[in-house]
């Protein structure tokens, strides 16, 4: 079930325009067993099948899979070790989010969807080389205890959630917010939302919205 989720999510990422070619990577945690399922390294998302998915323990011990795991193996594991409520991590290289990763600037919550889904701002992690433990540590630090997304300096974005749909929602809202922010800054002065309004919308979206 988790292997199929990763295969399907790879195609979903490719079709979302949030990344190109084989960049970006995806993982999910099985809450029952604690195992983390990840995409393999450098394989095209349209040919990956369930046999190509890797299952690992949070400490990095590989339990299943014949492929080499994603180059950002450490980053994924570090996020799960740091945030027990998170069960899906989507790492993408989206164009507009990366504008702010290149500027190494946070993206403020300038639209209601961003306030709801992302919270007050999306921070940018310090630059570290891809695939390193240092990048994993920088990412965990930028996410902190509460954020659902961060930028990786000159590299990409990391979006996380309680499940895969939530992580994709974060990834899409992040990229939409970055696009609006970049274009608004080109033609005028951006008016920011008040912190009390952001906090209200964020709390409502994660704790009160929906049919339950
Ligand atoms: Zn990357």
PDB file of C-alpha atoms and ligand atoms in Angstrom:
ATOM      1  CA  UNK A   1       0.000   0.000   0.000  1.00  0.00           C
ATOM      2  CA  UNK A   2       2.804   2.457   0.884  1.00  0.00           C
ATOM      3  CA  UNK A   3       4.885   1.363  -2.108  1.00  0.00           C
ATOM      4  CA  UNK A   4       1.945   2.094  -4.404  1.00  0.00           C
ATOM      5  CA  UNK A   5       1.437   5.446  -2.647  1.00  0.00           C
ATOM      6  CA  UNK A   6       5.046   6.429  -3.417  1.00  0.00           C
ATOM      7  CA  UNK A   7       4.813   5.266  -7.062  1.00  0.00           C
ATOM      8  CA  UNK A   8       1.555   7.171  -7.579  1.00  0.00           C
ATOM      9  CA  UNK A   9       2.873  10.240  -5.772  1.00  0.00           C
ATOM     10  CA  UNK A  10       5.966  10.349  -8.011  1.00  0.00           C
ATOM     11  CA  UNK A  11       3.707  10.595 -11.061  1.00  0.00           C
ATOM     12  CA  UNK A  12       1.579  13.132  -9.243  1.00  0.00           C
ATOM     13  CA  UNK A  13       4.672  15.272  -8.605  1.00  0.00           C
ATOM     14  CA  UNK A  14       5.841  14.995 -12.197  1.00  0.00           C
ATOM     15  CA  UNK A  15       2.397  16.008 -13.489  1.00  0.00           C
ATOM     16  CA  UNK A  16       2.101  18.862 -10.982  1.00  0.00           C
ATOM     17  CA  UNK A  17       4.867  20.927 -12.590  1.00  0.00           C
ATOM     18  CA  UNK A  18       6.539  21.210  -9.173  1.00  0.00           C
ATOM     19  CA  UNK A  19       9.714  19.566 -10.410  1.00  0.00           C
ATOM     20  CA  UNK A  20      11.310  18.430 -13.673  1.00  0.00           C
ATOM     21  CA  UNK A  21      13.046  15.229 -14.818  1.00  0.00           C
ATOM     22  CA  UNK A  22      14.207  13.081 -11.884  1.00  0.00           C
ATOM     23  CA  UNK A  23      14.761  15.906  -9.400  1.00  0.00           C
ATOM     24  CA  UNK A  24      12.696  15.980  -6.263  1.00  0.00           C
ATOM     25  CA  UNK A  25      11.849  12.994  -4.077  1.00  0.00           C
ATOM     26  CA  UNK A  26       9.039  11.661  -1.961  1.00  0.00           C
ATOM     27  CA  UNK A  27       8.563   9.576   1.162  1.00  0.00           C
ATOM     28  CA  UNK A  28       5.821   8.363   3.474  1.00  0.00           C
ATOM     29  CA  UNK A  29       5.853   6.858   6.958  1.00  0.00           C
ATOM     30  CA  UNK A  30       3.738   3.858   7.846  1.00  0.00           C
ATOM     31  CA  UNK A  31       2.458   4.871  11.284  1.00  0.00           C
ATOM     32  CA  UNK A  32       1.824   1.221  12.166  1.00  0.00           C
ATOM     33  CA  UNK A  33       5.319  -0.165  11.568  1.00  0.00           C
ATOM     34  CA  UNK A  34       7.315   3.068  11.703  1.00  0.00           C
ATOM     35  CA  UNK A  35       8.947   2.169   8.354  1.00  0.00           C
ATOM     36  CA  UNK A  36       9.658   4.974   5.892  1.00  0.00           C
ATOM     37  CA  UNK A  37       9.064   4.360   2.162  1.00  0.00           C
ATOM     38  CA  UNK A  38      11.128   6.408  -0.276  1.00  0.00           C
ATOM     39  CA  UNK A  39      11.688   6.967  -3.983  1.00  0.00           C
ATOM     40  CA  UNK A  40      14.878   5.522  -5.531  1.00  0.00           C
ATOM     41  CA  UNK A  41      17.706   7.780  -6.696  1.00  0.00           C
ATOM     42  CA  UNK A  42      17.830   9.194 -10.242  1.00  0.00           C
ATOM     43  CA  UNK A  43      14.989   7.167 -11.757  1.00  0.00           C
ATOM     44  CA  UNK A  44      12.323   8.686 -13.948  1.00  0.00           C
ATOM     45  CA  UNK A  45       8.997   8.926 -12.080  1.00  0.00           C
ATOM     46  CA  UNK A  46       7.039   7.564 -15.039  1.00  0.00           C
ATOM     47  CA  UNK A  47       8.908   4.223 -15.003  1.00  0.00           C
ATOM     48  CA  UNK A  48       9.292   3.623 -11.258  1.00  0.00           C
ATOM     49  CA  UNK A  49       7.338   0.594 -10.031  1.00  0.00           C
ATOM     50  CA  UNK A  50       6.622  -0.780  -6.555  1.00  0.00           C
ATOM     51  CA  UNK A  51       9.763  -2.976  -6.635  1.00  0.00           C
ATOM     52  CA  UNK A  52      11.891   0.165  -6.957  1.00  0.00           C
ATOM     53  CA  UNK A  53      10.651   1.672  -3.687  1.00  0.00           C
ATOM     54  CA  UNK A  54      12.921   1.541  -0.644  1.00  0.00           C
ATOM     55  CA  UNK A  55      11.732   0.908   2.913  1.00  0.00           C
ATOM     56  CA  UNK A  56      13.978   2.051   5.762  1.00  0.00           C
ATOM     57  CA  UNK A  57      13.953   2.451   9.508  1.00  0.00           C
ATOM     58  CA  UNK A  58      14.236   6.020  10.848  1.00  0.00           C
ATOM     59  CA  UNK A  59      17.903   5.327  11.716  1.00  0.00           C
ATOM     60  CA  UNK A  60      18.685   4.634   8.041  1.00  0.00           C
ATOM     61  CA  UNK A  61      18.749   0.823   8.092  1.00  0.00           C
ATOM     62  CA  UNK A  62      17.347  -0.339   4.762  1.00  0.00           C
ATOM     63  CA  UNK A  63      14.745  -3.073   5.234  1.00  0.00           C
ATOM     64  CA  UNK A  64      13.399  -3.528   1.699  1.00  0.00           C
ATOM     65  CA  UNK A  65      14.323  -2.577  -1.845  1.00  0.00           C
ATOM     66  CA  UNK A  66      17.115  -3.327  -4.322  1.00  0.00           C
ATOM     67  CA  UNK A  67      17.638   0.249  -5.520  1.00  0.00           C
ATOM     68  CA  UNK A  68      19.783   3.026  -4.125  1.00  0.00           C
ATOM     69  CA  UNK A  69      17.517   5.395  -2.170  1.00  0.00           C
ATOM     70  CA  UNK A  70      16.994   9.041  -3.091  1.00  0.00           C
ATOM     71  CA  UNK A  71      20.057  11.229  -2.664  1.00  0.00           C
ATOM     72  CA  UNK A  72      18.093  13.161   0.005  1.00  0.00           C
ATOM     73  CA  UNK A  73      17.643  10.001   2.112  1.00  0.00           C
ATOM     74  CA  UNK A  74      19.099  11.743   5.192  1.00  0.00           C
ATOM     75  CA  UNK A  75      16.825  14.757   4.802  1.00  0.00           C
ATOM     76  CA  UNK A  76      13.673  12.648   4.733  1.00  0.00           C
ATOM     77  CA  UNK A  77      14.704  10.546   7.738  1.00  0.00           C
ATOM     78  CA  UNK A  78      15.753  13.612   9.730  1.00  0.00           C
ATOM     79  CA  UNK A  79      12.332  15.213   9.233  1.00  0.00           C
ATOM     80  CA  UNK A  80      10.533  12.077  10.497  1.00  0.00           C
ATOM     81  CA  UNK A  81      12.858  11.812  13.491  1.00  0.00           C
ATOM     82  CA  UNK A  82      12.211  15.485  14.361  1.00  0.00           C
ATOM     83  CA  UNK A  83       8.447  15.580  13.796  1.00  0.00           C
ATOM     84  CA  UNK A  84       6.419  12.617  15.052  1.00  0.00           C
ATOM     85  CA  UNK A  85       3.125  13.969  13.604  1.00  0.00           C
ATOM     86  CA  UNK A  86       4.503  14.061  10.050  1.00  0.00           C
ATOM     87  CA  UNK A  87       3.936  11.046   7.776  1.00  0.00           C
ATOM     88  CA  UNK A  88       4.718  12.414   4.302  1.00  0.00           C
ATOM     89  CA  UNK A  89       7.588  14.491   2.894  1.00  0.00           C
ATOM     90  CA  UNK A  90       7.643  15.911  -0.630  1.00  0.00           C
ATOM     91  CA  UNK A  91      10.846  17.567  -1.850  1.00  0.00           C
ATOM     92  CA  UNK A  92      10.446  19.546  -5.078  1.00  0.00           C
ATOM     93  CA  UNK A  93      12.388  22.015  -7.218  1.00  0.00           C
ATOM     94  CA  UNK A  94       9.608  24.465  -8.183  1.00  0.00           C
ATOM     95  CA  UNK A  95      10.445  27.639 -10.125  1.00  0.00           C
ATOM     96  CA  UNK A  96       8.763  30.388  -8.094  1.00  0.00           C
ATOM     97  CA  UNK A  97       9.609  28.960  -4.673  1.00  0.00           C
ATOM     98  CA  UNK A  98      13.202  28.714  -5.823  1.00  0.00           C
ATOM     99  CA  UNK A  99      13.284  32.431  -6.626  1.00  0.00           C
ATOM    100  CA  UNK A 100      13.117  32.995  -2.873  1.00  0.00           C
ATOM    101  CA  UNK A 101      15.536  30.141  -2.202  1.00  0.00           C
ATOM    102  CA  UNK A 102      18.022  31.970  -4.451  1.00  0.00           C
ATOM    103  CA  UNK A 103      17.351  35.269  -2.669  1.00  0.00           C
ATOM    104  CA  UNK A 104      17.528  33.295   0.608  1.00  0.00           C
ATOM    105  CA  UNK A 105      14.462  35.169   1.812  1.00  0.00           C
ATOM    106  CA  UNK A 106      11.413  33.850   3.662  1.00  0.00           C
ATOM    107  CA  UNK A 107       8.029  33.859   1.914  1.00  0.00           C
ATOM    108  CA  UNK A 108       5.422  35.606   4.076  1.00  0.00           C
ATOM    109  CA  UNK A 109       1.799  34.461   4.241  1.00  0.00           C
ATOM    110  CA  UNK A 110       0.463  37.058   1.784  1.00  0.00           C
ATOM    111  CA  UNK A 111      -2.753  35.255   0.821  1.00  0.00           C
ATOM    112  CA  UNK A 112      -5.366  33.498   2.924  1.00  0.00           C
ATOM    113  CA  UNK A 113      -4.484  30.016   1.587  1.00  0.00           C
ATOM    114  CA  UNK A 114      -0.881  30.538   2.699  1.00  0.00           C
ATOM    115  CA  UNK A 115      -1.989  31.632   6.168  1.00  0.00           C
ATOM    116  CA  UNK A 116      -4.228  28.572   6.421  1.00  0.00           C
ATOM    117  CA  UNK A 117      -1.896  25.916   5.058  1.00  0.00           C
ATOM    118  CA  UNK A 118       1.632  27.275   5.570  1.00  0.00           C
ATOM    119  CA  UNK A 119       1.327  29.519   8.637  1.00  0.00           C
ATOM    120  CA  UNK A 120       3.100  32.835   9.224  1.00  0.00           C
ATOM    121  CA  UNK A 121       6.062  32.424   6.873  1.00  0.00           C
ATOM    122  CA  UNK A 122       8.124  29.856   5.030  1.00  0.00           C
ATOM    123  CA  UNK A 123      11.741  30.118   6.137  1.00  0.00           C
ATOM    124  CA  UNK A 124      14.800  29.444   4.010  1.00  0.00           C
ATOM    125  CA  UNK A 125      17.356  26.928   5.310  1.00  0.00           C
ATOM    126  CA  UNK A 126      21.050  27.853   5.070  1.00  0.00           C
ATOM    127  CA  UNK A 127      22.952  26.534   2.061  1.00  0.00           C
ATOM    128  CA  UNK A 128      24.457  23.062   2.365  1.00  0.00           C
ATOM    129  CA  UNK A 129      25.430  20.599  -0.357  1.00  0.00           C
ATOM    130  CA  UNK A 130      22.658  18.283  -1.613  1.00  0.00           C
ATOM    131  CA  UNK A 131      22.497  14.834  -0.066  1.00  0.00           C
ATOM    132  CA  UNK A 132      24.455  15.743   3.074  1.00  0.00           C
ATOM    133  CA  UNK A 133      23.634  15.368   6.761  1.00  0.00           C
ATOM    134  CA  UNK A 134      24.300  19.105   7.022  1.00  0.00           C
ATOM    135  CA  UNK A 135      21.481  19.830   4.567  1.00  0.00           C
ATOM    136  CA  UNK A 136      19.185  17.511   6.528  1.00  0.00           C
ATOM    137  CA  UNK A 137      20.034  19.393   9.746  1.00  0.00           C
ATOM    138  CA  UNK A 138      19.523  22.794   8.085  1.00  0.00           C
ATOM    139  CA  UNK A 139      16.127  21.664   6.779  1.00  0.00           C
ATOM    140  CA  UNK A 140      14.963  20.376  10.186  1.00  0.00           C
ATOM    141  CA  UNK A 141      16.104  23.637  11.770  1.00  0.00           C
ATOM    142  CA  UNK A 142      14.221  25.779   9.207  1.00  0.00           C
ATOM    143  CA  UNK A 143      11.046  23.705   9.662  1.00  0.00           C
ATOM    144  CA  UNK A 144      11.246  24.027  13.426  1.00  0.00           C
ATOM    145  CA  UNK A 145       8.459  22.511  15.493  1.00  0.00           C
ATOM    146  CA  UNK A 146       5.481  23.903  13.600  1.00  0.00           C
ATOM    147  CA  UNK A 147       6.196  24.770   9.965  1.00  0.00           C
ATOM    148  CA  UNK A 148       4.889  22.601   7.130  1.00  0.00           C
ATOM    149  CA  UNK A 149       7.323  23.897   4.508  1.00  0.00           C
ATOM    150  CA  UNK A 150      10.757  25.421   4.116  1.00  0.00           C
ATOM    151  CA  UNK A 151      13.009  26.500   1.280  1.00  0.00           C
ATOM    152  CA  UNK A 152      16.465  25.037   0.724  1.00  0.00           C
ATOM    153  CA  UNK A 153      18.863  27.822  -0.295  1.00  0.00           C
ATOM    154  CA  UNK A 154      19.620  27.750  -4.059  1.00  0.00           C
ATOM    155  CA  UNK A 155      18.051  24.311  -4.302  1.00  0.00           C
ATOM    156  CA  UNK A 156      14.318  23.740  -3.776  1.00  0.00           C
ATOM    157  CA  UNK A 157      11.477  23.299  -1.334  1.00  0.00           C
ATOM    158  CA  UNK A 158      10.427  20.752   1.294  1.00  0.00           C
ATOM    159  CA  UNK A 159       6.729  20.269   2.070  1.00  0.00           C
ATOM    160  CA  UNK A 160       5.449  18.004   4.822  1.00  0.00           C
ATOM    161  CA  UNK A 161       2.126  16.829   6.181  1.00  0.00           C
ATOM    162  CA  UNK A 162       0.234  14.322   8.280  1.00  0.00           C
ATOM    163  CA  UNK A 163      -0.425  12.383   5.059  1.00  0.00           C
ATOM    164  CA  UNK A 164       0.510  12.562   1.371  1.00  0.00           C
ATOM    165  CA  UNK A 165      -2.487  14.687   0.353  1.00  0.00           C
ATOM    166  CA  UNK A 166      -1.634  17.215   3.064  1.00  0.00           C
ATOM    167  CA  UNK A 167       2.019  17.378   1.956  1.00  0.00           C
ATOM    168  CA  UNK A 168       0.976  17.942  -1.681  1.00  0.00           C
ATOM    169  CA  UNK A 169      -1.467  20.647  -0.582  1.00  0.00           C
ATOM    170  CA  UNK A 170       1.412  22.392   1.189  1.00  0.00           C
ATOM    171  CA  UNK A 171       3.657  22.060  -1.890  1.00  0.00           C
ATOM    172  CA  UNK A 172       1.015  23.533  -4.204  1.00  0.00           C
ATOM    173  CA  UNK A 173       0.039  26.401  -1.892  1.00  0.00           C
ATOM    174  CA  UNK A 174       3.720  27.223  -1.360  1.00  0.00           C
ATOM    175  CA  UNK A 175       4.400  27.481  -5.085  1.00  0.00           C
ATOM    176  CA  UNK A 176       1.232  29.515  -5.726  1.00  0.00           C
ATOM    177  CA  UNK A 177       2.140  31.896  -2.884  1.00  0.00           C
ATOM    178  CA  UNK A 178       5.694  32.278  -4.178  1.00  0.00           C
ATOM    179  CA  UNK A 179       4.419  33.080  -7.673  1.00  0.00           C
ATOM    180  CA  UNK A 180       1.982  35.719  -6.419  1.00  0.00           C
ATOM    181  CA  UNK A 181       4.596  37.202  -4.090  1.00  0.00           C
ATOM    182  CA  UNK A 182       7.270  37.404  -6.811  1.00  0.00           C
ATOM    183  CA  UNK A 183       4.910  39.029  -9.305  1.00  0.00           C
ATOM    184  CA  UNK A 184       3.308  41.396  -6.781  1.00  0.00           C
ATOM    185  CA  UNK A 185       6.741  42.641  -5.761  1.00  0.00           C
ATOM    186  CA  UNK A 186       7.531  43.486  -9.371  1.00  0.00           C
ATOM    187  CA  UNK A 187       4.559  45.791  -9.839  1.00  0.00           C
ATOM    188  CA  UNK A 188       3.920  47.280  -6.416  1.00  0.00           C
ATOM    189  CA  UNK A 189       4.146  47.164  -2.662  1.00  0.00           C
ATOM    190  CA  UNK A 190       2.929  43.966  -1.012  1.00  0.00           C
ATOM    191  CA  UNK A 191       0.495  44.493   1.876  1.00  0.00           C
ATOM    192  CA  UNK A 192       1.020  41.855   4.554  1.00  0.00           C
ATOM    193  CA  UNK A 193      -1.681  40.094   6.574  1.00  0.00           C
ATOM    194  CA  UNK A 194      -1.860  40.785  10.304  1.00  0.00           C
ATOM    195  CA  UNK A 195      -0.327  38.132  12.546  1.00  0.00           C
ATOM    196  CA  UNK A 196      -3.599  37.680  14.487  1.00  0.00           C
ATOM    197  CA  UNK A 197      -5.455  36.982  11.239  1.00  0.00           C
ATOM    198  CA  UNK A 198      -2.786  34.514  10.079  1.00  0.00           C
ATOM    199  CA  UNK A 199      -2.850  32.690  13.426  1.00  0.00           C
ATOM    200  CA  UNK A 200      -6.649  32.483  13.370  1.00  0.00           C
ATOM    201  CA  UNK A 201      -6.781  31.071   9.822  1.00  0.00           C
ATOM    202  CA  UNK A 202      -3.936  28.609  10.447  1.00  0.00           C
ATOM    203  CA  UNK A 203      -5.530  27.245  13.606  1.00  0.00           C
ATOM    204  CA  UNK A 204      -8.925  26.976  11.912  1.00  0.00           C
ATOM    205  CA  UNK A 205      -7.524  25.157   8.857  1.00  0.00           C
ATOM    206  CA  UNK A 206      -5.632  22.539  10.880  1.00  0.00           C
ATOM    207  CA  UNK A 207      -8.013  22.067  13.814  1.00  0.00           C
ATOM    208  CA  UNK A 208     -11.574  23.032  12.899  1.00  0.00           C
ATOM    209  CA  UNK A 209     -12.073  22.897   9.098  1.00  0.00           C
ATOM    210  CA  UNK A 210     -13.839  20.010   7.394  1.00  0.00           C
ATOM    211  CA  UNK A 211     -16.769  17.674   8.016  1.00  0.00           C
ATOM    212  CA  UNK A 212     -15.526  15.941  11.162  1.00  0.00           C
TER     213      UNK A 212
HETATM  214 ZN1  LIG B   1      16.709  18.496  -4.401  1.00  0.00          ZN
END
